[in-house]
PDB file of C-alpha atoms in Angstrom:
ATOM      1  CA  MET A 110      79.064  91.235  96.078  1.00  0.00           C
ATOM      2  CA  ASN A 111      77.083  92.076  99.226  1.00  0.00           C
ATOM      3  CA  TRP A 112      73.329  92.215  99.923  1.00  0.00           C
ATOM      4  CA  ASP A 113      73.192  95.983 100.198  1.00  0.00           C
ATOM      5  CA  ASP A 114      74.456  96.406  96.637  1.00  0.00           C
ATOM      6  CA  LEU A 115      71.873  93.905  95.409  1.00  0.00           C
ATOM      7  CA  ARG A 116      69.136  95.869  97.205  1.00  0.00           C
ATOM      8  CA  VAL A 117      70.235  99.018  95.347  1.00  0.00           C
ATOM      9  CA  PHE A 118      70.297  97.029  92.095  1.00  0.00           C
ATOM     10  CA  LEU A 119      66.761  95.736  92.639  1.00  0.00           C
ATOM     11  CA  ALA A 120      65.472  99.269  93.405  1.00  0.00           C
ATOM     12  CA  VAL A 121      66.987 100.710  90.180  1.00  0.00           C
ATOM     13  CA  ALA A 122      65.656  97.779  88.148  1.00  0.00           C
ATOM     14  CA  ARG A 123      62.184  98.313  89.557  1.00  0.00           C
ATOM     15  CA  THR A 124      61.928 102.064  89.467  1.00  0.00           C
ATOM     16  CA  GLU A 125      64.092 102.429  86.302  1.00  0.00           C
ATOM     17  CA  SER A 126      65.788 105.488  87.728  1.00  0.00           C
ATOM     18  CA  LEU A 127      68.438 106.491  90.230  1.00  0.00           C
ATOM     19  CA  SER A 128      66.137 109.119  91.818  1.00  0.00           C
ATOM     20  CA  GLY A 129      63.310 106.583  92.175  1.00  0.00           C
ATOM     21  CA  ALA A 130      65.623 104.080  93.732  1.00  0.00           C
ATOM     22  CA  GLY A 131      67.032 106.800  96.082  1.00  0.00           C
ATOM     23  CA  ARG A 132      63.487 107.602  97.255  1.00  0.00           C
ATOM     24  CA  GLN A 133      62.667 104.049  97.832  1.00  0.00           C
ATOM     25  CA  LEU A 134      65.774 103.331  99.806  1.00  0.00           C
ATOM     26  CA  LYS A 135      65.934 106.791 101.351  1.00  0.00           C
ATOM     27  CA  ILE A 136      69.488 107.415 100.101  1.00  0.00           C
ATOM     28  CA  ASP A 137      70.968 110.085  97.783  1.00  0.00           C
ATOM     29  CA  PRO A 138      70.619 109.295  94.016  1.00  0.00           C
ATOM     30  CA  ALA A 139      74.393 109.980  93.600  1.00  0.00           C
ATOM     31  CA  THR A 140      75.054 107.287  96.175  1.00  0.00           C
ATOM     32  CA  VAL A 141      72.763 104.930  94.250  1.00  0.00           C
ATOM     33  CA  GLY A 142      74.808 105.637  91.095  1.00  0.00           C
ATOM     34  CA  ARG A 143      78.052 104.973  92.846  1.00  0.00           C
ATOM     35  CA  ARG A 144      76.771 101.654  94.259  1.00  0.00           C
ATOM     36  CA  ILE A 145      75.615 100.516  90.875  1.00  0.00           C
ATOM     37  CA  ALA A 146      79.004 101.466  89.334  1.00  0.00           C
ATOM     38  CA  ARG A 147      80.782  99.531  92.083  1.00  0.00           C
ATOM     39  CA  LEU A 148      78.542  96.517  91.448  1.00  0.00           C
ATOM     40  CA  GLU A 149      79.184  96.661  87.739  1.00  0.00           C
ATOM     41  CA  GLU A 150      82.888  96.946  88.242  1.00  0.00           C
ATOM     42  CA  GLY A 151      82.981  94.028  90.563  1.00  0.00           C
ATOM     43  CA  LEU A 152      81.026  91.866  88.126  1.00  0.00           C
ATOM     44  CA  GLY A 153      82.913  93.177  85.079  1.00  0.00           C
ATOM     45  CA  ALA A 154      79.651  93.690  83.160  1.00  0.00           C
ATOM     46  CA  PRO A 155      77.259  96.613  82.493  1.00  0.00           C
ATOM     47  CA  LEU A 156      73.920  96.085  84.278  1.00  0.00           C
ATOM     48  CA  PHE A 157      71.957  99.045  82.965  1.00  0.00           C
ATOM     49  CA  ALA A 158      71.753 101.076  79.767  1.00  0.00           C
ATOM     50  CA  LYS A 159      70.629 104.744  80.030  1.00  0.00           C
ATOM     51  CA  SER A 160      67.759 105.462  77.692  1.00  0.00           C
ATOM     52  CA  PRO A 161      65.153 108.309  77.314  1.00  0.00           C
ATOM     53  CA  GLN A 162      62.805 106.087  79.359  1.00  0.00           C
ATOM     54  CA  GLY A 163      65.343 105.715  82.191  1.00  0.00           C
ATOM     55  CA  TYR A 164      67.624 102.898  83.275  1.00  0.00           C
ATOM     56  CA  GLU A 165      66.952  99.693  81.345  1.00  0.00           C
ATOM     57  CA  LEU A 166      68.367  96.340  82.258  1.00  0.00           C
ATOM     58  CA  THR A 167      71.071  94.969  79.918  1.00  0.00           C
ATOM     59  CA  ARG A 168      71.212  91.252  79.123  1.00  0.00           C
ATOM     60  CA  ASP A 169      73.568  90.729  82.005  1.00  0.00           C
ATOM     61  CA  GLY A 170      71.317  92.870  84.285  1.00  0.00           C
ATOM     62  CA  GLY A 171      68.350  90.755  83.369  1.00  0.00           C
ATOM     63  CA  ARG A 172      70.277  87.584  84.222  1.00  0.00           C
ATOM     64  CA  LEU A 173      71.311  89.026  87.610  1.00  0.00           C
ATOM     65  CA  LEU A 174      67.734  90.163  88.345  1.00  0.00           C
ATOM     66  CA  ALA A 175      66.432  86.612  88.832  1.00  0.00           C
ATOM     67  CA  HIS A 176      69.222  85.810  91.272  1.00  0.00           C
ATOM     68  CA  ALA A 177      68.809  89.094  93.144  1.00  0.00           C
ATOM     69  CA  GLU A 178      65.112  88.402  93.590  1.00  0.00           C
ATOM     70  CA  ALA A 179      65.912  84.922  94.902  1.00  0.00           C
ATOM     71  CA  ALA A 180      68.323  86.412  97.373  1.00  0.00           C
ATOM     72  CA  GLU A 181      65.745  88.994  98.408  1.00  0.00           C
ATOM     73  CA  GLN A 182      63.280  86.160  98.988  1.00  0.00           C
ATOM     74  CA  ALA A 183      65.774  84.241 101.003  1.00  0.00           C
ATOM     75  CA  VAL A 184      66.543  87.185 103.242  1.00  0.00           C
ATOM     76  CA  SER A 185      62.814  87.881 103.760  1.00  0.00           C
ATOM     77  CA  LEU A 186      62.186  84.225 104.724  1.00  0.00           C
ATOM     78  CA  GLY A 187      65.254  84.300 107.085  1.00  0.00           C
ATOM     79  CA  LEU A 188      64.024  87.493 108.801  1.00  0.00           C
ATOM     80  CA  ASP A 189      60.495  86.139 108.973  1.00  0.00           C
ATOM     81  CA  ASP A 190      61.764  82.944 110.628  1.00  0.00           C
ATOM     82  CA  LEU A 191      63.904  84.777 113.170  1.00  0.00           C
ATOM     83  CA  THR A 192      61.288  87.435 114.093  1.00  0.00           C
ATOM     84  CA  GLY A 193      58.394  85.096 114.223  1.00  0.00           C
ATOM     85  CA  ASP A 194      59.786  82.731 116.868  1.00  0.00           C
ATOM     86  CA  GLY A 195      56.601  82.012 118.694  1.00  0.00           C
ATOM     87  CA  ASP A 196      55.646  85.645 118.535  1.00  0.00           C
ATOM     88  CA  GLU A 197      51.919  86.215 117.525  1.00  0.00           C
ATOM     89  CA  GLN A 198      52.546  89.926 116.988  1.00  0.00           C
ATOM     90  CA  LEU A 199      52.888  91.165 113.489  1.00  0.00           C
ATOM     91  CA  LYS A 200      55.750  93.717 113.249  1.00  0.00           C
ATOM     92  CA  GLY A 201      57.446  95.924 110.671  1.00  0.00           C
ATOM     93  CA  ALA A 202      56.116  97.738 107.528  1.00  0.00           C
ATOM     94  CA  ILE A 203      53.674  96.232 105.126  1.00  0.00           C
ATOM     95  CA  ARG A 204      52.602  98.252 102.105  1.00  0.00           C
ATOM     96  CA  ILE A 205      49.183  97.608 100.579  1.00  0.00           C
ATOM     97  CA  GLY A 206      47.821  99.074  97.370  1.00  0.00           C
ATOM     98  CA  ALA A 207      44.069  99.636  96.755  1.00  0.00           C
ATOM     99  CA  PRO A 208      41.685 101.598  94.559  1.00  0.00           C
ATOM    100  CA  ASP A 209      40.881 104.848  96.268  1.00  0.00           C
ATOM    101  CA  GLY A 210      37.318 103.968  97.296  1.00  0.00           C
ATOM    102  CA  CYS A 211      38.523 100.964  99.243  1.00  0.00           C
ATOM    103  CA  ALA A 212      41.620 102.887 100.543  1.00  0.00           C
ATOM    104  CA  ASN A 213      39.570 105.868 101.749  1.00  0.00           C
ATOM    105  CA  TYR A 214      36.483 104.318 103.127  1.00  0.00           C
ATOM    106  CA  VAL A 215      37.270 100.751 104.109  1.00  0.00           C
ATOM    107  CA  LEU A 216      40.986 100.273 104.816  1.00  0.00           C
ATOM    108  CA  PRO A 217      41.361 102.985 107.603  1.00  0.00           C
ATOM    109  CA  ARG A 218      38.809 101.112 109.708  1.00  0.00           C
ATOM    110  CA  VAL A 219      40.358  97.824 108.886  1.00  0.00           C
ATOM    111  CA  VAL A 220      43.837  99.045 109.897  1.00  0.00           C
ATOM    112  CA  ALA A 221      42.465 100.496 113.085  1.00  0.00           C
ATOM    113  CA  ARG A 222      41.182  97.036 114.066  1.00  0.00           C
ATOM    114  CA  ILE A 223      44.396  95.384 113.154  1.00  0.00           C
ATOM    115  CA  ALA A 224      46.452  97.944 115.038  1.00  0.00           C
ATOM    116  CA  GLU A 225      44.619  97.092 118.262  1.00  0.00           C
ATOM    117  CA  GLU A 226      46.046  93.550 118.123  1.00  0.00           C
ATOM    118  CA  HIS A 227      49.348  94.378 116.382  1.00  0.00           C
ATOM    119  CA  PRO A 228      50.593  97.765 117.661  1.00  0.00           C
ATOM    120  CA  GLU A 229      54.143  97.310 116.321  1.00  0.00           C
ATOM    121  CA  LEU A 230      52.872  96.719 112.727  1.00  0.00           C
ATOM    122  CA  GLU A 231      53.259  99.674 110.316  1.00  0.00           C
ATOM    123  CA  VAL A 232      50.761  99.564 107.550  1.00  0.00           C
ATOM    124  CA  GLN A 233      51.218 101.873 104.462  1.00  0.00           C
ATOM    125  CA  ILE A 234      48.132 102.396 102.318  1.00  0.00           C
ATOM    126  CA  ILE A 235      48.833 103.383  98.681  1.00  0.00           C
ATOM    127  CA  ALA A 236      45.632 104.751  97.172  1.00  0.00           C
ATOM    128  CA  GLN A 237      45.743 104.992  93.438  1.00  0.00           C
ATOM    129  CA  PRO A 238      43.160 104.312  90.676  1.00  0.00           C
ATOM    130  CA  ARG A 239      45.389 101.922  88.763  1.00  0.00           C
ATOM    131  CA  LEU A 240      46.849  98.467  88.830  1.00  0.00           C
ATOM    132  CA  PHE A 241      49.985  97.870  90.937  1.00  0.00           C
ATOM    133  CA  SER A 242      53.189  96.007  90.061  1.00  0.00           C
ATOM    134  CA  LEU A 243      54.193  93.344  92.500  1.00  0.00           C
ATOM    135  CA  SER A 244      57.216  92.330  90.435  1.00  0.00           C
ATOM    136  CA  LYS A 245      58.586  95.857  90.871  1.00  0.00           C
ATOM    137  CA  ARG A 246      57.652  95.752  94.599  1.00  0.00           C
ATOM    138  CA  GLU A 247      55.599  98.849  94.406  1.00  0.00           C
ATOM    139  CA  VAL A 248      53.538  97.252  97.192  1.00  0.00           C
ATOM    140  CA  ASP A 249      53.674  94.010  99.173  1.00  0.00           C
ATOM    141  CA  LEU A 250      50.029  93.136  98.163  1.00  0.00           C
ATOM    142  CA  TYR A 251      47.076  94.848  96.719  1.00  0.00           C
ATOM    143  CA  VAL A 252      43.267  94.903  96.602  1.00  0.00           C
ATOM    144  CA  SER A 253      41.741  94.546  93.159  1.00  0.00           C
ATOM    145  CA  VAL A 254      38.140  94.720  91.909  1.00  0.00           C
ATOM    146  CA  SER A 255      38.717  91.832  89.474  1.00  0.00           C
ATOM    147  CA  PRO A 256      41.001  88.759  89.692  1.00  0.00           C
ATOM    148  CA  PRO A 257      44.212  89.069  87.549  1.00  0.00           C
ATOM    149  CA  THR A 258      44.389  86.356  84.894  1.00  0.00           C
ATOM    150  CA  SER A 259      48.163  86.431  84.181  1.00  0.00           C
ATOM    151  CA  GLY A 260      51.412  86.588  86.117  1.00  0.00           C
ATOM    152  CA  ARG A 261      52.805  84.557  89.054  1.00  0.00           C
ATOM    153  CA  LEU A 262      50.256  85.715  91.570  1.00  0.00           C
ATOM    154  CA  LEU A 263      48.347  84.434  94.512  1.00  0.00           C
ATOM    155  CA  VAL A 264      44.723  85.646  94.314  1.00  0.00           C
ATOM    156  CA  GLN A 265      41.989  85.212  96.838  1.00  0.00           C
ATOM    157  CA  LYS A 266      38.463  86.683  96.958  1.00  0.00           C
ATOM    158  CA  ILE A 267      37.980  88.859 100.022  1.00  0.00           C
ATOM    159  CA  THR A 268      34.266  89.758  99.919  1.00  0.00           C
ATOM    160  CA  ASP A 269      31.448  91.000  97.759  1.00  0.00           C
ATOM    161  CA  TYR A 270      30.288  94.610  98.028  1.00  0.00           C
ATOM    162  CA  HIS A 271      27.389  96.579  96.596  1.00  0.00           C
ATOM    163  CA  LEU A 272      26.875  99.879  94.766  1.00  0.00           C
ATOM    164  CA  SER A 273      23.753 101.972  94.387  1.00  0.00           C
ATOM    165  CA  LEU A 274      22.585 105.011  92.482  1.00  0.00           C
ATOM    166  CA  ALA A 275      22.597 107.882  94.979  1.00  0.00           C
ATOM    167  CA  GLY A 276      22.019 111.667  95.382  1.00  0.00           C
ATOM    168  CA  MET A 277      21.704 114.276  98.053  1.00  0.00           C
ATOM    169  CA  ARG A 278      18.224 114.444  99.655  1.00  0.00           C
ATOM    170  CA  TRP A 279      18.060 118.249  99.131  1.00  0.00           C
ATOM    171  CA  TYR A 280      19.088 117.880  95.406  1.00  0.00           C
ATOM    172  CA  LEU A 281      16.341 115.280  94.897  1.00  0.00           C
ATOM    173  CA  ARG A 282      13.707 117.555  96.466  1.00  0.00           C
ATOM    174  CA  GLN A 283      14.652 120.446  94.146  1.00  0.00           C
ATOM    175  CA  HIS A 284      14.718 118.457  90.904  1.00  0.00           C
ATOM    176  CA  GLU A 285      12.324 116.292  88.955  1.00  0.00           C
ATOM    177  CA  ASP A 286      11.351 113.057  90.583  1.00  0.00           C
ATOM    178  CA  ILE A 287      13.184 109.954  89.610  1.00  0.00           C
ATOM    179  CA  VAL A 288      10.667 107.127  89.369  1.00  0.00           C
ATOM    180  CA  THR A 289      12.106 105.064  86.588  1.00  0.00           C
ATOM    181  CA  ARG A 290      15.486 104.799  84.851  1.00  0.00           C
ATOM    182  CA  GLU A 291      14.061 106.849  81.987  1.00  0.00           C
ATOM    183  CA  ASP A 292      13.849 109.744  84.397  1.00  0.00           C
ATOM    184  CA  LEU A 293      17.657 109.762  84.673  1.00  0.00           C
ATOM    185  CA  LYS A 294      17.807 111.418  81.285  1.00  0.00           C
ATOM    186  CA  ARG A 295      16.433 114.608  82.823  1.00  0.00           C
ATOM    187  CA  HIS A 296      19.301 114.682  85.452  1.00  0.00           C
ATOM    188  CA  LYS A 297      23.087 115.186  85.354  1.00  0.00           C
ATOM    189  CA  LEU A 298      25.127 112.143  86.042  1.00  0.00           C
ATOM    190  CA  VAL A 299      28.423 111.803  87.853  1.00  0.00           C
ATOM    191  CA  GLY A 300      30.878 109.019  86.922  1.00  0.00           C
ATOM    192  CA  TYR A 301      34.266 107.959  85.751  1.00  0.00           C
ATOM    193  CA  VAL A 302      36.385 109.635  83.006  1.00  0.00           C
ATOM    194  CA  PRO A 303      35.822 107.011  80.288  1.00  0.00           C
ATOM    195  CA  ASP A 304      39.334 106.683  79.082  1.00  0.00           C
ATOM    196  CA  LEU A 305      40.740 106.478  82.573  1.00  0.00           C
ATOM    197  CA  ILE A 306      38.625 103.436  83.684  1.00  0.00           C
ATOM    198  CA  PHE A 307      41.435 100.974  84.550  1.00  0.00           C
ATOM    199  CA  ASP A 308      39.173  97.971  85.227  1.00  0.00           C
ATOM    200  CA  LYS A 309      36.010  96.867  83.300  1.00  0.00           C
ATOM    201  CA  GLU A 310      34.278  96.249  86.656  1.00  0.00           C
ATOM    202  CA  LEU A 311      34.218 100.098  87.236  1.00  0.00           C
ATOM    203  CA  ASP A 312      32.208 100.742  84.017  1.00  0.00           C
ATOM    204  CA  TYR A 313      28.788 101.111  85.590  1.00  0.00           C
ATOM    205  CA  LEU A 314      26.773 103.384  83.212  1.00  0.00           C
ATOM    206  CA  GLU A 315      25.499 100.728  80.926  1.00  0.00           C
ATOM    207  CA  GLU A 316      24.154  98.764  83.852  1.00  0.00           C
ATOM    208  CA  ILE A 317      22.083 101.743  85.070  1.00  0.00           C
ATOM    209  CA  GLY A 318      20.828 102.508  81.563  1.00  0.00           C
ATOM    210  CA  ALA A 319      22.969 105.541  80.824  1.00  0.00           C
ATOM    211  CA  SER A 320      25.316 106.242  77.963  1.00  0.00           C
ATOM    212  CA  GLU A 321      27.625 108.886  79.426  1.00  0.00           C
ATOM    213  CA  ALA A 322      28.241 110.980  82.549  1.00  0.00           C
ATOM    214  CA  ASP A 323      28.192 114.838  82.646  1.00  0.00           C
ATOM    215  CA  TYR A 324      30.723 115.267  85.419  1.00  0.00           C
ATOM    216  CA  THR A 325      33.561 112.901  85.723  1.00  0.00           C
ATOM    217  CA  SER A 326      36.649 111.986  87.729  1.00  0.00           C
ATOM    218  CA  ASN A 327      39.074 109.033  87.959  1.00  0.00           C
ATOM    219  CA  SER A 328      38.612 109.222  91.712  1.00  0.00           C
ATOM    220  CA  VAL A 329      35.766 107.694  93.736  1.00  0.00           C
ATOM    221  CA  SER A 330      36.321 110.348  96.474  1.00  0.00           C
ATOM    222  CA  VAL A 331      36.000 113.206  93.971  1.00  0.00           C
ATOM    223  CA  GLN A 332      32.881 111.633  92.435  1.00  0.00           C
ATOM    224  CA  LEU A 333      31.341 111.345  95.856  1.00  0.00           C
ATOM    225  CA  ASN A 334      32.100 115.026  96.598  1.00  0.00           C
ATOM    226  CA  MET A 335      30.595 116.020  93.232  1.00  0.00           C
ATOM    227  CA  ILE A 336      27.379 114.283  94.234  1.00  0.00           C
ATOM    228  CA  ARG A 337      27.597 115.863  97.689  1.00  0.00           C
ATOM    229  CA  ALA A 338      27.909 119.319  95.955  1.00  0.00           C
ATOM    230  CA  GLY A 339      24.626 118.751  94.139  1.00  0.00           C
ATOM    231  CA  LEU A 340      26.059 118.298  90.591  1.00  0.00           C
ATOM    232  CA  GLY A 341      23.825 115.326  89.996  1.00  0.00           C
ATOM    233  CA  VAL A 342      23.354 111.678  90.918  1.00  0.00           C
ATOM    234  CA  GLY A 343      25.761 108.808  90.482  1.00  0.00           C
ATOM    235  CA  VAL A 344      26.755 105.280  91.357  1.00  0.00           C
ATOM    236  CA  VAL A 345      28.179 105.133  94.896  1.00  0.00           C
ATOM    237  CA  HIS A 346      29.650 102.313  96.948  1.00  0.00           C
ATOM    238  CA  ASP A 347      27.212 101.339  99.650  1.00  0.00           C
ATOM    239  CA  PHE A 348      30.055 101.418 102.147  1.00  0.00           C
ATOM    240  CA  CYS A 349      30.611 105.078 101.412  1.00  0.00           C
ATOM    241  CA  LEU A 350      27.024 106.149 102.188  1.00  0.00           C
ATOM    242  CA  PRO A 351      27.453 106.309 105.947  1.00  0.00           C
ATOM    243  CA  TYR A 352      30.200 108.870 105.530  1.00  0.00           C
ATOM    244  CA  VAL A 353      27.863 111.427 103.891  1.00  0.00           C
ATOM    245  CA  ASN A 354      24.818 112.833 105.845  1.00  0.00           C
ATOM    246  CA  ARG A 355      21.613 113.032 103.781  1.00  0.00           C
ATOM    247  CA  MET A 356      22.925 111.120 100.796  1.00  0.00           C
ATOM    248  CA  VAL A 357      20.274 108.589  99.881  1.00  0.00           C
ATOM    249  CA  ARG A 358      19.716 105.759  97.337  1.00  0.00           C
ATOM    250  CA  VAL A 359      17.910 106.437  94.117  1.00  0.00           C
ATOM    251  CA  LEU A 360      15.728 103.689  92.528  1.00  0.00           C
ATOM    252  CA  PRO A 361      16.887 101.265  95.199  1.00  0.00           C
ATOM    253  CA  ASP A 362      14.727  98.457  93.976  1.00  0.00           C
ATOM    254  CA  GLU A 363      15.979  98.775  90.418  1.00  0.00           C
ATOM    255  CA  VAL A 364      19.679  99.777  90.695  1.00  0.00           C
ATOM    256  CA  ARG A 365      21.908  97.723  92.949  1.00  0.00           C
ATOM    257  CA  LEU A 366      25.157  96.474  91.516  1.00  0.00           C
ATOM    258  CA  LYS A 367      27.423  93.769  93.049  1.00  0.00           C
ATOM    259  CA  ARG A 368      31.152  93.605  92.715  1.00  0.00           C
ATOM    260  CA  ALA A 369      33.945  91.893  94.696  1.00  0.00           C
ATOM    261  CA  PHE A 370      37.363  92.702  96.179  1.00  0.00           C
ATOM    262  CA  TYR A 371      40.284  90.387  95.643  1.00  0.00           C
ATOM    263  CA  LEU A 372      43.650  90.249  97.486  1.00  0.00           C
ATOM    264  CA  VAL A 373      46.597  89.794  95.145  1.00  0.00           C
ATOM    265  CA  ARG A 374      50.214  88.762  96.291  1.00  0.00           C
ATOM    266  CA  HIS A 375      53.331  87.671  94.500  1.00  0.00           C
ATOM    267  CA  ALA A 376      53.609  83.922  94.233  1.00  0.00           C
ATOM    268  CA  ASP A 377      57.089  84.096  95.624  1.00  0.00           C
ATOM    269  CA  ASP A 378      55.693  85.365  98.851  1.00  0.00           C
ATOM    270  CA  ARG A 379      53.707  82.235  99.515  1.00  0.00           C
ATOM    271  CA  LYS A 380      56.243  81.088 102.182  1.00  0.00           C
ATOM    272  CA  VAL A 381      56.525  84.409 103.886  1.00  0.00           C
ATOM    273  CA  GLU A 382      54.632  83.801 107.100  1.00  0.00           C
ATOM    274  CA  ARG A 383      54.272  87.388 108.110  1.00  0.00           C
ATOM    275  CA  LEU A 384      52.518  88.308 104.833  1.00  0.00           C
ATOM    276  CA  SER A 385      50.366  85.241 104.978  1.00  0.00           C
ATOM    277  CA  ARG A 386      49.224  85.990 108.482  1.00  0.00           C
ATOM    278  CA  PHE A 387      48.608  89.657 107.583  1.00  0.00           C
ATOM    279  CA  SER A 388      46.596  88.551 104.593  1.00  0.00           C
ATOM    280  CA  GLU A 389      44.326  86.463 106.775  1.00  0.00           C
ATOM    281  CA  VAL A 390      43.752  89.187 109.229  1.00  0.00           C
ATOM    282  CA  LEU A 391      43.251  91.775 106.456  1.00  0.00           C
ATOM    283  CA  CYS A 392      40.627  89.656 104.693  1.00  0.00           C
ATOM    284  CA  GLN A 393      38.666  88.925 107.802  1.00  0.00           C
ATOM    285  CA  SER A 394      38.643  92.521 108.866  1.00  0.00           C
ATOM    286  CA  MET A 395      37.636  93.785 105.408  1.00  0.00           C
ATOM    287  CA  ARG A 396      34.711  91.370 105.318  1.00  0.00           C
ATOM    288  CA  GLU A 397      33.482  92.619 108.708  1.00  0.00           C
ATOM    289  CA  VAL A 398      34.012  96.293 107.928  1.00  0.00           C
ATOM    290  CA  VAL A 399      32.226  96.124 104.531  1.00  0.00           C
ATOM    291  CA  GLU A 400      29.345  94.232 106.078  1.00  0.00           C
ATOM    292  CA  GLN A 401      29.091  96.768 108.927  1.00  0.00           C
ATOM    293  CA  LEU A 402      29.195  99.801 106.643  1.00  0.00           C
ATOM    294  CA  GLU A 403      26.619  98.383 104.275  1.00  0.00           C
ATOM    295  CA  ARG A 404      24.301  97.719 107.220  1.00  0.00           C
ATOM    296  CA  GLU A 405      24.693 101.397 108.276  1.00  0.00           C
ATOM    297  CA  ALA A 406      23.954 102.716 104.766  1.00  0.00           C
TER     298      ALA A 406
END
């Protein structure tokens, strides 16, 4: 058994398909299949069972998974030790997941700051409005809007951020004044698709005194562009406001919500110095960027 075969095994176990593993490892799915067959032959046991849902681990596959992940951790620690010999530079690829508001409007500025000090570091930002799986290694770490309460995870608060009710200045001039929350009933609201809200912290409507939105999306960026197009008013991250000219707060003294970002890592990565150092730099930069953007709003 060699490490390359275990890498292929882990990729299939996490993606539950040969094609998904092939994309992750950048090799042909047929090659993935041959490597798995070779590993099974060498071990004398079937590791996967094909099902309508994909490739599912057998009992023997599940037993091997724990050992393969331990081997992966050992290799990662070894490489971290060898490449970090007195070198303050962060190198290699790190993949970070984040909800699309953070990924679009905060992380690019954060990564630009980090890149100045660590030019050999490759940061991959995965922007999706959902939770990420660290056990399947979809990402190395991720930003969440609420702290997970289960799983073997390292969780640290990054920073608070704020949201406001907002609309385009020209839209507000052309429609009835909004002086109280009651006036919102005479305006169209932009918000999340209710059944696609993946975290309770994103359910803002009740807090602003509304029951439902008229125009919806699961994407913060799409919601922002709906408001920009004059479809109505909606809850907007304060750190987004500097990106849109003539978008202004509505009822600023009555509607200002506070949320927080959390950084989540797998507990097994506690000893990986490179990820720990990156986490420190990321959190510090995110605090500074969010504070700066909110000042500019």
